[in-house]
Amino acid sequence: MRSSLDELYQEVILDHNRRPRNFRTIAPASHHANGHNPLCGDRLSLYVQVEAGVIADVAFQGSGCAISKASASLMTDAVKGHSIEDAHGLFLRFHRMVTTSADEAIEDMGKLSVLAGVREFPMRVKCASLAWHTLEAALSYTPEISTE
Amino acid sequence: MTTGAGTREAVSGLRTERTAPPAFDVQKIRNDFPILRRRVHGHPLVYLDNAATTQKPQAVIDALTRYYTESNANVHRGVHHLSEVATIAYDAARTTVRTFFNAASDREIVFTRNATESINLVANAFARPLLQAGDEILISAMEHHSNIVPWQLVCAERGARLRVAPMDDRGELILDAFAALLNERTCLVAITHMSNALGTVNPIADIVRLAHAADIPVLVDGSQAAYHMAVDVQALGVDFYAATGHKIYGPTGIGVLYGREALLEKMPPFLGGGDMIASVTFERSTWNVLPYKFEAGTPHIEGAIGLGAAIEYVSGVGFDAIVDHERDLLEYGTRVLEAVPGVRLVGTAPAKASILSFVMDGIHPHDVGTIVDREGVAIRTGHHCAQPVMDRLGVPATARASMAMYNTREELDALGTALRKVQGIFA
Ligand SMILES: Cc1ncc(COP(=O)(O)O)c(C=O)c1O
């Protein structure tokens, strides 16, 4: 059986940490927000280009731990090309996946399911959700958010 | 018991003849700390987060239990037996603290909640009435947020200026630059005795000499120093010394402010309420004598008693032995970390104690912390409430292993092994 540590730091996550996707800026972007997790010092700038209600492009910059970086990278891949409503729905499902122990919360999460392992590490849930909270903030025109 | 006394005398007679201090038996010390027996994630606990808080010896746990089992009552209020017993125990704890820091009188020892409250007390009751627009308070680049924010608040209110003495890349205070910042507008120097983020020990006696030459009082944040070295407030010459009980092997919620009597005497109260008054009418109240003027409301009685027990425990072990043992741990731990590829120490001042702050190439400290925790090794990761220190040294965060008297070389080896595991995962 894989240990919960191996589950957390599995290859997909390490790969997204090493080579984050969409790790760049978009200028100008229709939506932008900065996310900050003061507990660990993670900082993330998120750029979203919305066209006709659809996320046409999304990118991020910043520094943080492997979990927050991989999560941001995976998120950009997951929401690109989707409508704002779909992205919001995915945020809610992602949040549920990392905060409950229910197995069915992992189903249909696609690649994002690799982050389900953080549920065993309550102190790290905020690292995984920072990018998602920042996306919600950007889409609602909130320029700065901080997960206390 | 005559035989017992005779044996003790014989032993102490032997002691005076010895040149070396008695061998420090770390295993015996460890046995006094019940929590060190527990396991975490299937491994023996390796507790290396002492700079955040230290573990408590059985003597402290017993003192708290005994207090609630045998003598709980409010202090300074009742004429009944229990109140008298509790009052005597509370005041005796103050005497123990006074002796520990070698203050001149019990009146100079104020019980607070923690070091943070001690510093806020001085900011509000000493600095605030004194500060005029354009005046300055001088701190250093390596302060904990507790020794930054209270001064920012009071400076903003009074139109005063907070100035910062710089440190070099190793985390050592630049004393010349510090001296150059002292001027006729400086009302107070507030500086840490030992950095919690880097381990740097500041030359407090020199700092005090420089400041006093310009008639400037000095507050020292002793949160970290107080459990690693003997502190003599009179020898250091400090005007205020803040300490926090939970880092001296005592309970949380109890702190200490040492203040020079002449200064405390002139200061207005910090908080108002019961215990701190001599008389109250609706027109006017008068203040109680020191130190009670600064202890409004029912105090943290069991906290003070627990701190007294902790200090008696520490004094029983003795700082000669503690300093020797911890110096060995620091040297050994430095070698262990330097042997792990990709590890870089942050904070390498020549004068430092008991703290190993470090970063690992390409691996965020938070990931380091999570992985070593699964090996039973507890370290702190983050900015350590010292964000300006991180900014100055150009790191977002560090991992920090901090030692106490009960740690061992084997535990530092366990840290080294765990760090190699981190590297294996990120390889
Ligand atoms: C150097 C320093 N100053 C101040 C503090 C604040 O201590 P407390 O939180 O107990 O008030 C700490 C500990 O966190 C510290 O390490």
Coordinates of C-alpha atoms and ligand atoms in Angstrom, one line a residue:
Chain A
M1 CA 0.0 0.0 0.0
R2 CA 1.2 3.5 -0.8
S3 CA 1.9 5.6 2.2
S4 CA 0.0 8.8 2.5
L5 CA 3.2 10.7 2.0
D6 CA 3.8 8.9 -1.4
E7 CA 0.2 9.7 -2.2
L8 CA 0.8 13.4 -1.5
Y9 CA 4.1 13.7 -3.3
Q10 CA 3.2 11.5 -6.3
E11 CA 4.9 11.8 -9.6
V12 CA 2.2 14.0 -11.3
I13 CA 2.5 16.5 -8.5
L14 CA 6.3 16.5 -8.5
D15 CA 6.2 17.0 -12.3
H16 CA 3.8 19.9 -12.2
N17 CA 6.0 21.4 -9.4
R18 CA 9.1 21.1 -11.6
R19 CA 7.5 22.2 -14.8
P20 CA 4.4 24.2 -14.0
R21 CA 2.0 24.6 -16.9
N22 CA 0.8 28.0 -17.9
F23 CA 3.5 29.6 -15.7
R24 CA 3.6 33.0 -17.3
T25 CA 1.6 36.3 -17.3
I26 CA -1.2 37.5 -19.6
A27 CA -1.1 41.2 -20.3
P28 CA -3.6 42.6 -20.5
A29 CA -5.9 40.1 -18.8
S30 CA -9.6 40.6 -18.3
H31 CA -9.3 39.3 -14.7
H32 CA -6.5 39.3 -12.3
A33 CA -5.9 38.5 -8.6
N34 CA -3.1 38.0 -6.1
G35 CA -3.5 35.2 -3.6
H36 CA -1.4 35.0 -0.4
N37 CA -1.1 32.3 2.2
P38 CA 0.5 34.1 5.1
L39 CA 1.1 30.9 7.1
C40 CA 3.6 29.6 4.6
G41 CA 4.4 32.7 2.6
D42 CA 3.0 31.3 -0.6
R43 CA 2.2 34.0 -3.2
L44 CA 0.4 33.6 -6.4
S45 CA -0.6 36.0 -9.2
L46 CA -3.4 34.7 -11.4
Y47 CA -4.3 36.0 -14.8
V48 CA -7.5 35.1 -16.6
Q49 CA -8.7 36.1 -20.1
V50 CA -12.5 35.7 -20.3
E51 CA -14.2 35.8 -23.7
A52 CA -18.0 35.5 -24.0
G53 CA -18.2 33.9 -20.6
V54 CA -15.5 31.3 -21.3
I55 CA -12.0 31.1 -19.8
A56 CA -10.1 31.5 -23.1
D57 CA -6.7 31.6 -21.3
V58 CA -5.4 31.4 -17.8
A59 CA -1.9 31.6 -16.4
F60 CA -0.1 32.1 -13.1
Q61 CA 3.2 33.3 -11.5
G62 CA 4.4 33.1 -8.0
S63 CA 6.4 31.1 -5.4
G64 CA 5.2 28.5 -3.1
C65 CA 5.5 24.9 -2.0
A66 CA 5.2 21.9 -4.3
I67 CA 1.5 21.4 -3.4
S68 CA 0.4 25.0 -4.1
K69 CA 2.4 25.2 -7.3
A70 CA 1.2 21.9 -8.7
S71 CA -2.3 22.7 -7.7
A72 CA -2.2 26.0 -9.6
S73 CA -0.6 24.3 -12.6
L74 CA -3.3 21.6 -12.6
M75 CA -6.0 24.1 -12.1
T76 CA -5.0 26.2 -15.1
D77 CA -5.1 23.1 -17.3
A78 CA -8.5 22.0 -15.9
V79 CA -10.4 25.3 -16.3
K80 CA -9.0 26.5 -19.6
G81 CA -11.7 26.4 -22.3
H82 CA -14.5 26.1 -19.7
S83 CA -17.2 28.5 -18.9
I84 CA -17.1 30.6 -15.7
E85 CA -20.0 28.6 -14.3
D86 CA -18.2 25.3 -15.0
A87 CA -15.0 26.6 -13.3
H88 CA -17.0 27.6 -10.3
G89 CA -18.6 24.2 -10.1
L90 CA -15.2 22.6 -10.3
F91 CA -14.0 24.8 -7.5
L92 CA -16.8 23.6 -5.3
R93 CA -16.1 19.9 -6.1
F94 CA -12.3 20.4 -5.7
H95 CA -12.9 22.0 -2.3
R96 CA -15.1 19.0 -1.3
M97 CA -12.5 16.6 -2.5
V98 CA -9.7 18.0 -0.3
T99 CA -11.8 18.5 2.8
T100 CA -13.9 15.4 3.1
S101 CA -13.0 11.7 3.4
A102 CA -15.8 10.6 1.1
D103 CA -14.4 8.5 -1.8
E104 CA -17.1 9.6 -4.2
A105 CA -15.7 13.2 -3.9
I106 CA -12.7 12.0 -5.9
E107 CA -14.7 10.5 -8.7
D108 CA -14.9 12.4 -12.0
M109 CA -12.2 14.8 -10.9
G110 CA -9.9 13.7 -13.7
K111 CA -6.3 14.8 -13.3
L112 CA -7.2 16.9 -10.2
S113 CA -7.7 13.7 -8.3
V114 CA -4.0 13.5 -7.7
L115 CA -4.5 16.2 -5.1
A116 CA -6.9 14.1 -3.0
G117 CA -4.0 13.0 -0.9
V118 CA -3.9 16.4 0.9
R119 CA -7.0 15.4 2.8
E120 CA -4.6 13.4 5.0
F121 CA -2.6 16.5 5.7
P122 CA -5.0 19.1 7.2
M123 CA -2.2 21.7 7.5
R124 CA -1.7 21.5 3.8
V125 CA -5.2 21.9 2.5
K126 CA -4.8 25.7 2.2
C127 CA -1.7 25.1 0.0
A128 CA -3.8 23.1 -2.4
S129 CA -6.8 25.5 -2.4
L130 CA -4.9 28.8 -2.7
A131 CA -5.0 28.8 -6.5
W132 CA -8.7 28.0 -6.5
H133 CA -9.6 30.8 -4.1
T134 CA -7.5 33.1 -6.2
L135 CA -9.4 32.1 -9.3
E136 CA -12.7 32.8 -7.5
A137 CA -11.4 36.2 -6.5
A138 CA -10.2 37.1 -10.0
L139 CA -13.5 36.1 -11.5
S140 CA -15.4 38.2 -9.0
Y141 CA -13.0 41.2 -9.5
T142 CA -11.5 40.9 -6.0
P143 CA -7.8 41.9 -6.5
E144 CA -6.3 40.5 -3.4
I145 CA -7.1 37.6 -1.2
S146 CA -5.4 36.0 1.7
T147 CA -6.2 32.6 3.3
E148 CA -5.7 33.4 6.9
Chain B
M1 CA 17.1 12.4 58.0
T2 CA 20.7 12.6 59.2
T3 CA 22.0 10.0 56.7
G4 CA 20.4 11.8 53.8
A5 CA 21.7 15.2 54.9
G6 CA 25.1 13.6 55.5
T7 CA 25.1 12.1 52.0
R8 CA 24.1 15.4 50.4
E9 CA 26.9 17.2 52.3
A10 CA 29.4 14.6 51.1
V11 CA 28.2 15.0 47.6
S12 CA 28.3 18.8 47.7
G13 CA 31.8 18.6 49.3
L14 CA 32.9 16.5 46.4
R15 CA 31.4 19.0 43.9
T16 CA 33.4 21.9 45.2
E17 CA 36.6 19.9 44.6
R18 CA 35.8 19.0 41.0
T19 CA 37.1 21.2 38.3
A20 CA 34.7 20.0 35.6
P21 CA 30.9 20.3 36.2
P22 CA 29.2 17.0 36.8
A23 CA 28.6 15.0 33.6
F24 CA 25.3 16.1 32.0
D25 CA 23.1 13.0 31.8
V26 CA 20.7 13.8 28.9
Q27 CA 18.8 10.5 29.4
K28 CA 18.0 11.4 32.9
I29 CA 16.7 14.8 31.7
R30 CA 14.6 13.2 29.0
N31 CA 13.0 10.9 31.6
D32 CA 11.7 14.1 33.3
F33 CA 9.7 15.1 30.2
P34 CA 6.9 12.6 29.7
I35 CA 5.9 13.8 26.3
L36 CA 9.3 12.7 24.9
R37 CA 8.2 9.1 25.3
R38 CA 5.5 9.3 22.8
R39 CA 5.6 8.3 19.1
V40 CA 4.5 10.3 16.1
H41 CA 3.5 8.6 12.8
G42 CA 5.0 5.4 14.1
H43 CA 8.4 6.9 15.0
P44 CA 9.8 8.2 18.3
L45 CA 9.1 11.9 18.6
V46 CA 12.1 14.0 17.7
Y47 CA 11.0 17.4 19.0
L48 CA 13.1 20.2 17.4
D49 CA 10.6 23.0 17.5
N50 CA 11.7 24.4 20.9
A51 CA 12.0 28.0 19.7
A52 CA 8.2 27.9 19.3
T53 CA 7.6 26.3 22.7
T54 CA 9.5 23.9 24.9
Q55 CA 8.1 20.8 26.5
K56 CA 7.3 20.6 30.2
P57 CA 9.0 18.5 32.8
Q58 CA 6.9 16.4 35.2
A59 CA 7.8 18.8 38.0
V60 CA 5.8 21.6 36.2
I61 CA 2.8 19.3 35.4
D62 CA 2.8 18.2 39.0
A63 CA 2.9 21.7 40.3
L64 CA -0.2 22.6 38.3
T65 CA -2.0 19.5 39.5
R66 CA -1.0 20.1 43.1
Y67 CA -2.1 23.7 42.9
Y68 CA -5.6 22.8 41.7
T69 CA -5.8 19.8 44.0
E70 CA -4.7 21.4 47.2
S71 CA -4.6 25.2 47.1
N72 CA -6.8 26.8 44.5
A73 CA -8.2 30.2 45.6
N74 CA -8.0 33.8 44.4
V75 CA -4.9 35.7 45.5
H76 CA -4.6 38.9 47.5
R77 CA -8.3 38.9 48.3
G78 CA -9.4 36.4 50.9
V79 CA -8.6 36.1 54.6
H80 CA -9.3 32.4 54.4
H81 CA -6.7 29.7 54.5
L82 CA -6.7 28.7 50.9
S83 CA -6.4 32.3 49.7
E84 CA -3.4 32.7 52.0
V85 CA -1.7 29.5 50.6
A86 CA -2.4 30.5 47.0
T87 CA -1.1 34.1 47.6
I88 CA 2.1 32.8 49.3
A89 CA 2.7 30.4 46.4
Y90 CA 2.0 33.1 43.8
D91 CA 4.4 35.5 45.5
A92 CA 7.0 32.8 46.0
A93 CA 6.9 32.2 42.2
R94 CA 7.7 35.9 41.7
T95 CA 10.7 35.6 44.0
T96 CA 11.9 32.5 42.0
V97 CA 11.6 34.5 38.8
R98 CA 13.4 37.5 40.4
T99 CA 16.3 35.3 41.5
F100 CA 16.5 33.6 38.0
F101 CA 17.0 37.0 36.3
N102 CA 18.8 38.5 39.2
A103 CA 16.6 41.5 39.5
A104 CA 17.2 43.7 42.5
S105 CA 13.7 43.3 43.9
D106 CA 10.4 41.5 43.5
R107 CA 8.8 44.8 42.7
E108 CA 10.6 44.7 39.4
I109 CA 9.0 41.5 38.3
V110 CA 5.6 41.9 36.6
F111 CA 3.6 38.9 35.6
T112 CA 2.0 39.2 32.1
R113 CA 0.5 36.8 29.7
N114 CA 3.6 36.4 27.5
A115 CA 6.5 38.3 26.1
T116 CA 4.2 40.0 23.6
E117 CA 2.2 41.5 26.4
S118 CA 5.3 42.5 28.3
I119 CA 6.5 44.5 25.3
N120 CA 3.0 46.0 24.7
L121 CA 3.0 47.1 28.4
V122 CA 6.2 49.1 27.9
A123 CA 5.0 50.5 24.5
N124 CA 1.8 51.8 26.1
A125 CA 2.9 52.7 29.6
F126 CA 6.4 53.9 29.0
A127 CA 6.8 54.9 25.4
R128 CA 3.4 56.4 24.6
P129 CA 3.4 59.1 27.3
L130 CA 7.0 60.0 26.4
L131 CA 7.0 60.1 22.6
Q132 CA 6.7 63.4 20.8
A133 CA 6.3 63.9 17.1
G134 CA 9.7 63.3 15.5
D135 CA 11.1 61.1 18.3
E136 CA 12.5 57.7 17.4
I137 CA 12.5 54.2 18.7
L138 CA 15.4 52.0 17.5
I139 CA 14.9 48.3 16.9
S140 CA 17.0 45.8 14.9
A141 CA 16.6 44.0 11.6
M142 CA 16.1 40.6 13.3
E143 CA 13.1 41.3 15.5
H144 CA 10.1 39.0 16.0
H145 CA 6.9 40.7 15.0
S146 CA 6.2 41.1 18.7
N147 CA 9.0 43.5 19.0
I148 CA 8.1 45.4 15.8
V149 CA 4.3 45.9 15.8
P150 CA 3.8 47.4 19.3
W151 CA 6.4 50.1 18.4
Q152 CA 4.8 50.7 15.0
L153 CA 1.4 51.2 16.7
V154 CA 2.7 53.7 19.2
C155 CA 4.9 55.5 16.7
A156 CA 2.0 55.9 14.3
E157 CA -0.1 57.4 17.1
R158 CA 2.5 59.8 18.3
G159 CA 4.0 60.8 14.9
A160 CA 7.3 59.1 15.9
R161 CA 9.7 57.2 13.8
L162 CA 10.7 53.6 14.0
R163 CA 14.3 53.0 13.0
V164 CA 16.0 49.7 12.2
A165 CA 19.6 48.8 12.9
P166 CA 20.8 46.6 10.1
M167 CA 22.4 43.1 10.2
D168 CA 24.8 41.5 7.8
D169 CA 24.3 38.6 5.5
R170 CA 25.2 36.1 8.2
G171 CA 22.6 37.6 10.5
E172 CA 24.9 39.5 12.8
L173 CA 23.9 43.0 14.0
I174 CA 26.2 45.7 12.6
L175 CA 27.1 47.3 15.8
D176 CA 28.7 50.4 14.3
A177 CA 25.5 51.1 12.3
F178 CA 23.5 50.6 15.4
A179 CA 25.6 53.1 17.3
A180 CA 25.3 55.6 14.4
L181 CA 21.5 55.4 14.6
L182 CA 21.4 56.5 18.3
N183 CA 20.7 60.2 18.5
E184 CA 19.0 62.8 20.7
R185 CA 15.6 61.9 19.3
T186 CA 15.9 58.2 20.3
C187 CA 13.6 57.5 23.2
L188 CA 14.1 53.8 23.5
V189 CA 16.1 50.9 22.1
A190 CA 14.1 47.7 21.8
I191 CA 16.2 44.7 20.7
T192 CA 16.1 41.0 20.9
H193 CA 18.7 39.1 23.0
M194 CA 18.5 36.1 20.6
S195 CA 16.9 35.8 17.2
N196 CA 14.2 33.2 16.9
A197 CA 14.7 32.9 13.2
L198 CA 18.5 32.8 13.0
G199 CA 19.8 32.0 16.5
T200 CA 22.0 35.1 16.5
V201 CA 22.9 36.2 20.1
N202 CA 23.2 40.0 20.3
P203 CA 25.9 41.7 22.4
I204 CA 23.4 43.2 24.9
A205 CA 26.0 44.5 27.4
D206 CA 27.7 46.5 24.5
I207 CA 24.3 47.7 23.2
V208 CA 23.3 48.9 26.7
R209 CA 26.6 50.7 27.2
L210 CA 26.2 52.5 23.9
A211 CA 22.6 53.4 24.5
H212 CA 23.1 54.5 28.1
A213 CA 26.0 56.7 27.1
A214 CA 23.4 58.6 25.2
D215 CA 20.9 58.3 28.1
I216 CA 18.6 56.0 26.2
P217 CA 16.8 53.2 28.0
V218 CA 16.9 49.7 26.6
L219 CA 14.3 47.0 26.4
V220 CA 15.5 43.5 25.6
D221 CA 13.2 40.8 24.2
G222 CA 14.5 37.8 26.0
S223 CA 12.0 35.3 24.7
Q224 CA 14.6 33.0 23.2
A225 CA 17.6 33.8 25.4
A226 CA 16.0 33.0 28.7
Y227 CA 16.0 29.2 28.3
H228 CA 19.4 28.9 26.6
M229 CA 21.7 31.0 28.9
A230 CA 21.9 32.6 32.3
V231 CA 20.4 36.1 32.2
D232 CA 21.5 38.7 34.8
V233 CA 19.5 41.8 34.2
Q234 CA 21.7 43.9 36.5
A235 CA 25.0 42.7 34.9
L236 CA 23.5 43.4 31.5
G237 CA 22.3 46.8 32.7
V238 CA 19.0 46.5 30.8
D239 CA 16.0 48.7 31.7
F240 CA 13.3 46.3 30.6
Y241 CA 13.5 42.6 29.9
A242 CA 10.6 40.6 28.4
A243 CA 10.3 36.9 28.7
T244 CA 7.7 34.2 28.0
G245 CA 7.1 31.3 30.4
H246 CA 6.2 28.6 27.8
K247 CA 9.7 28.8 26.3
I248 CA 11.3 28.3 29.7
Y249 CA 9.7 24.9 30.1
G250 CA 6.8 26.5 31.8
P251 CA 3.1 26.8 31.0
T252 CA 1.6 29.0 28.3
G253 CA -0.2 32.1 29.2
I254 CA 2.4 33.4 31.7
G255 CA 5.0 36.0 30.8
V256 CA 7.4 38.2 32.6
L257 CA 8.4 41.8 32.4
Y258 CA 11.4 42.9 34.3
G259 CA 11.5 46.7 34.7
R260 CA 13.9 48.9 36.6
E261 CA 12.0 50.0 39.6
A262 CA 12.6 53.8 39.1
L263 CA 11.1 53.5 35.6
L264 CA 8.2 51.3 36.6
E265 CA 7.4 53.7 39.5
K266 CA 7.0 56.6 37.1
M267 CA 4.9 54.8 34.6
P268 CA 1.1 55.0 34.5
P269 CA -0.8 51.7 34.7
F270 CA -1.3 49.6 31.5
L271 CA -4.6 48.0 32.2
G272 CA -7.1 49.1 34.8
G273 CA -9.2 46.9 37.2
G274 CA -9.1 44.9 40.3
D275 CA -5.8 44.3 42.2
M276 CA -4.0 47.2 40.5
I277 CA -5.6 49.8 42.7
A278 CA -5.0 51.2 46.1
S279 CA -8.4 53.0 46.4
V280 CA -11.3 53.7 44.0
T281 CA -14.0 56.3 44.1
F282 CA -16.0 57.5 41.1
E283 CA -14.0 60.6 41.0
R284 CA -10.6 59.1 41.2
S285 CA -8.5 56.0 41.8
T286 CA -5.0 55.6 43.2
W287 CA -2.6 52.8 42.2
N288 CA -1.4 49.9 44.0
V289 CA 2.4 49.5 44.7
L290 CA 4.7 47.7 42.3
P291 CA 4.4 45.2 40.8
Y292 CA 0.7 45.0 41.4
K293 CA 0.1 48.3 39.7
F294 CA 0.7 46.4 36.4
E295 CA -1.3 43.3 37.2
A296 CA -4.9 44.1 36.7
G297 CA -7.5 41.5 37.4
T298 CA -7.1 37.9 38.7
P299 CA -3.7 36.8 37.5
H300 CA -2.7 33.5 35.9
I301 CA -2.0 32.0 39.3
E302 CA -1.3 28.5 38.3
G303 CA 0.8 29.8 35.4
A304 CA 3.0 31.7 37.7
I305 CA 3.3 28.7 40.0
G306 CA 4.1 26.5 37.0
L307 CA 6.7 28.9 35.8
G308 CA 8.3 28.9 39.3
A309 CA 8.5 25.1 39.1
A310 CA 10.0 25.3 35.6
I311 CA 12.6 27.8 36.7
E312 CA 13.5 25.7 39.7
Y313 CA 13.9 22.7 37.4
V314 CA 16.1 24.6 35.0
S315 CA 18.2 26.0 37.9
G316 CA 18.6 22.5 39.2
V317 CA 20.1 21.4 36.0
G318 CA 22.1 24.6 35.8
F319 CA 23.0 26.7 32.8
D320 CA 26.7 25.7 32.9
A321 CA 25.6 22.2 31.9
I322 CA 22.8 23.4 29.6
V323 CA 25.0 25.8 27.6
D324 CA 27.7 23.1 27.2
H325 CA 25.3 20.5 26.0
E326 CA 23.5 22.8 23.6
R327 CA 26.7 24.1 22.2
D328 CA 27.6 20.5 21.4
L329 CA 24.2 20.0 19.7
L330 CA 24.6 23.2 17.7
E331 CA 28.0 22.2 16.4
Y332 CA 27.0 18.6 15.8
G333 CA 23.7 19.7 14.1
T334 CA 25.6 22.2 11.9
R335 CA 27.8 19.3 10.7
V336 CA 24.8 17.1 10.1
L337 CA 23.1 19.7 8.0
E338 CA 26.2 20.6 6.1
A339 CA 26.6 17.0 5.1
V340 CA 23.2 16.9 3.4
P341 CA 23.6 17.9 -0.2
G342 CA 21.6 21.0 -1.2
V343 CA 21.1 22.3 2.3
R344 CA 22.1 25.9 3.0
L345 CA 22.2 27.3 6.5
V346 CA 20.5 30.7 7.0
G347 CA 22.0 32.5 9.9
T348 CA 25.6 31.9 10.5
A349 CA 26.6 34.7 12.9
P350 CA 29.6 33.8 15.0
A351 CA 27.6 34.3 18.2
K352 CA 24.6 32.0 17.9
A353 CA 22.8 29.4 20.0
S354 CA 20.6 26.4 19.6
I355 CA 18.9 27.3 16.3
L356 CA 19.5 25.8 12.8
S357 CA 17.6 27.7 10.2
F358 CA 18.0 26.3 6.6
V359 CA 16.7 26.0 3.1
M360 CA 17.0 23.2 0.6
D361 CA 17.8 23.7 -3.0
G362 CA 14.6 23.8 -5.1
I363 CA 12.5 22.4 -2.3
H364 CA 10.1 24.6 -0.4
P365 CA 10.5 24.6 3.4
H366 CA 6.8 23.6 3.8
D367 CA 7.3 20.4 1.9
V368 CA 10.4 19.7 4.0
G369 CA 8.4 20.2 7.1
T370 CA 5.6 17.8 6.0
I371 CA 7.9 15.1 4.9
V372 CA 10.2 15.1 8.0
D373 CA 7.1 15.2 10.2
R374 CA 6.1 11.8 8.8
E375 CA 9.5 10.5 10.2
G376 CA 8.5 11.8 13.6
V377 CA 10.7 14.9 13.4
A378 CA 9.0 18.1 14.4
I379 CA 10.5 21.3 13.0
R380 CA 9.0 24.7 12.2
T381 CA 8.7 26.0 8.6
G382 CA 7.7 29.4 7.5
H383 CA 8.7 33.0 8.3
H384 CA 8.9 32.4 12.0
C385 CA 7.0 35.6 12.7
A386 CA 10.0 37.5 11.4
Q387 CA 9.0 38.4 7.8
P388 CA 11.6 41.3 7.6
V389 CA 14.4 38.8 8.4
M390 CA 13.2 36.6 5.5
D391 CA 13.1 39.7 3.2
R392 CA 16.5 40.8 4.3
L393 CA 18.1 37.5 3.6
G394 CA 16.2 36.9 0.4
V395 CA 14.3 33.7 1.3
P396 CA 10.5 33.4 1.4
A397 CA 10.7 31.1 4.4
T398 CA 13.1 28.7 6.1
A399 CA 12.9 25.3 7.8
R400 CA 14.1 25.6 11.4
A401 CA 15.3 23.0 13.8
S402 CA 15.6 24.5 17.3
M403 CA 17.2 22.6 20.2
A404 CA 16.6 22.4 24.0
M405 CA 18.4 20.8 26.9
Y406 CA 16.7 17.4 26.3
N407 CA 17.7 17.0 22.6
T408 CA 20.4 14.5 21.6
R409 CA 22.9 14.0 18.8
E410 CA 20.9 10.9 17.8
E411 CA 17.9 13.2 17.2
L412 CA 19.9 15.4 14.9
D413 CA 21.0 12.3 13.0
A414 CA 17.3 11.5 12.6
L415 CA 16.8 14.9 11.2
G416 CA 19.6 14.3 8.7
T417 CA 18.2 11.0 7.7
A418 CA 14.7 12.6 7.2
L419 CA 16.2 15.4 5.1
R420 CA 17.8 12.8 2.8
K421 CA 14.4 11.3 2.4
V422 CA 13.1 14.7 1.4
Q423 CA 15.8 14.8 -1.2
G424 CA 14.9 11.3 -2.4
I425 CA 11.3 12.3 -3.0
F426 CA 12.2 15.5 -4.9
A427 CA 15.2 13.9 -6.8
Ligands
LIG1 C1 12.2 36.5 19.8 C2 10.8 36.3 20.2 N1 10.1 37.4 20.6 C3 8.8 37.3 21.0 C4 8.1 36.1 21.0 C5 6.7 36.1 21.4 O1 6.5 35.3 22.4 P1 5.0 35.1 22.9 O2 4.2 34.7 21.7 O3 5.0 34.0 23.9 O4 4.5 36.4 23.4 C6 8.8 35.0 20.5 C7 8.1 33.7 20.4 O5 7.3 33.4 19.6 C8 10.2 35.1 20.1 O6 10.8 34.0 19.6

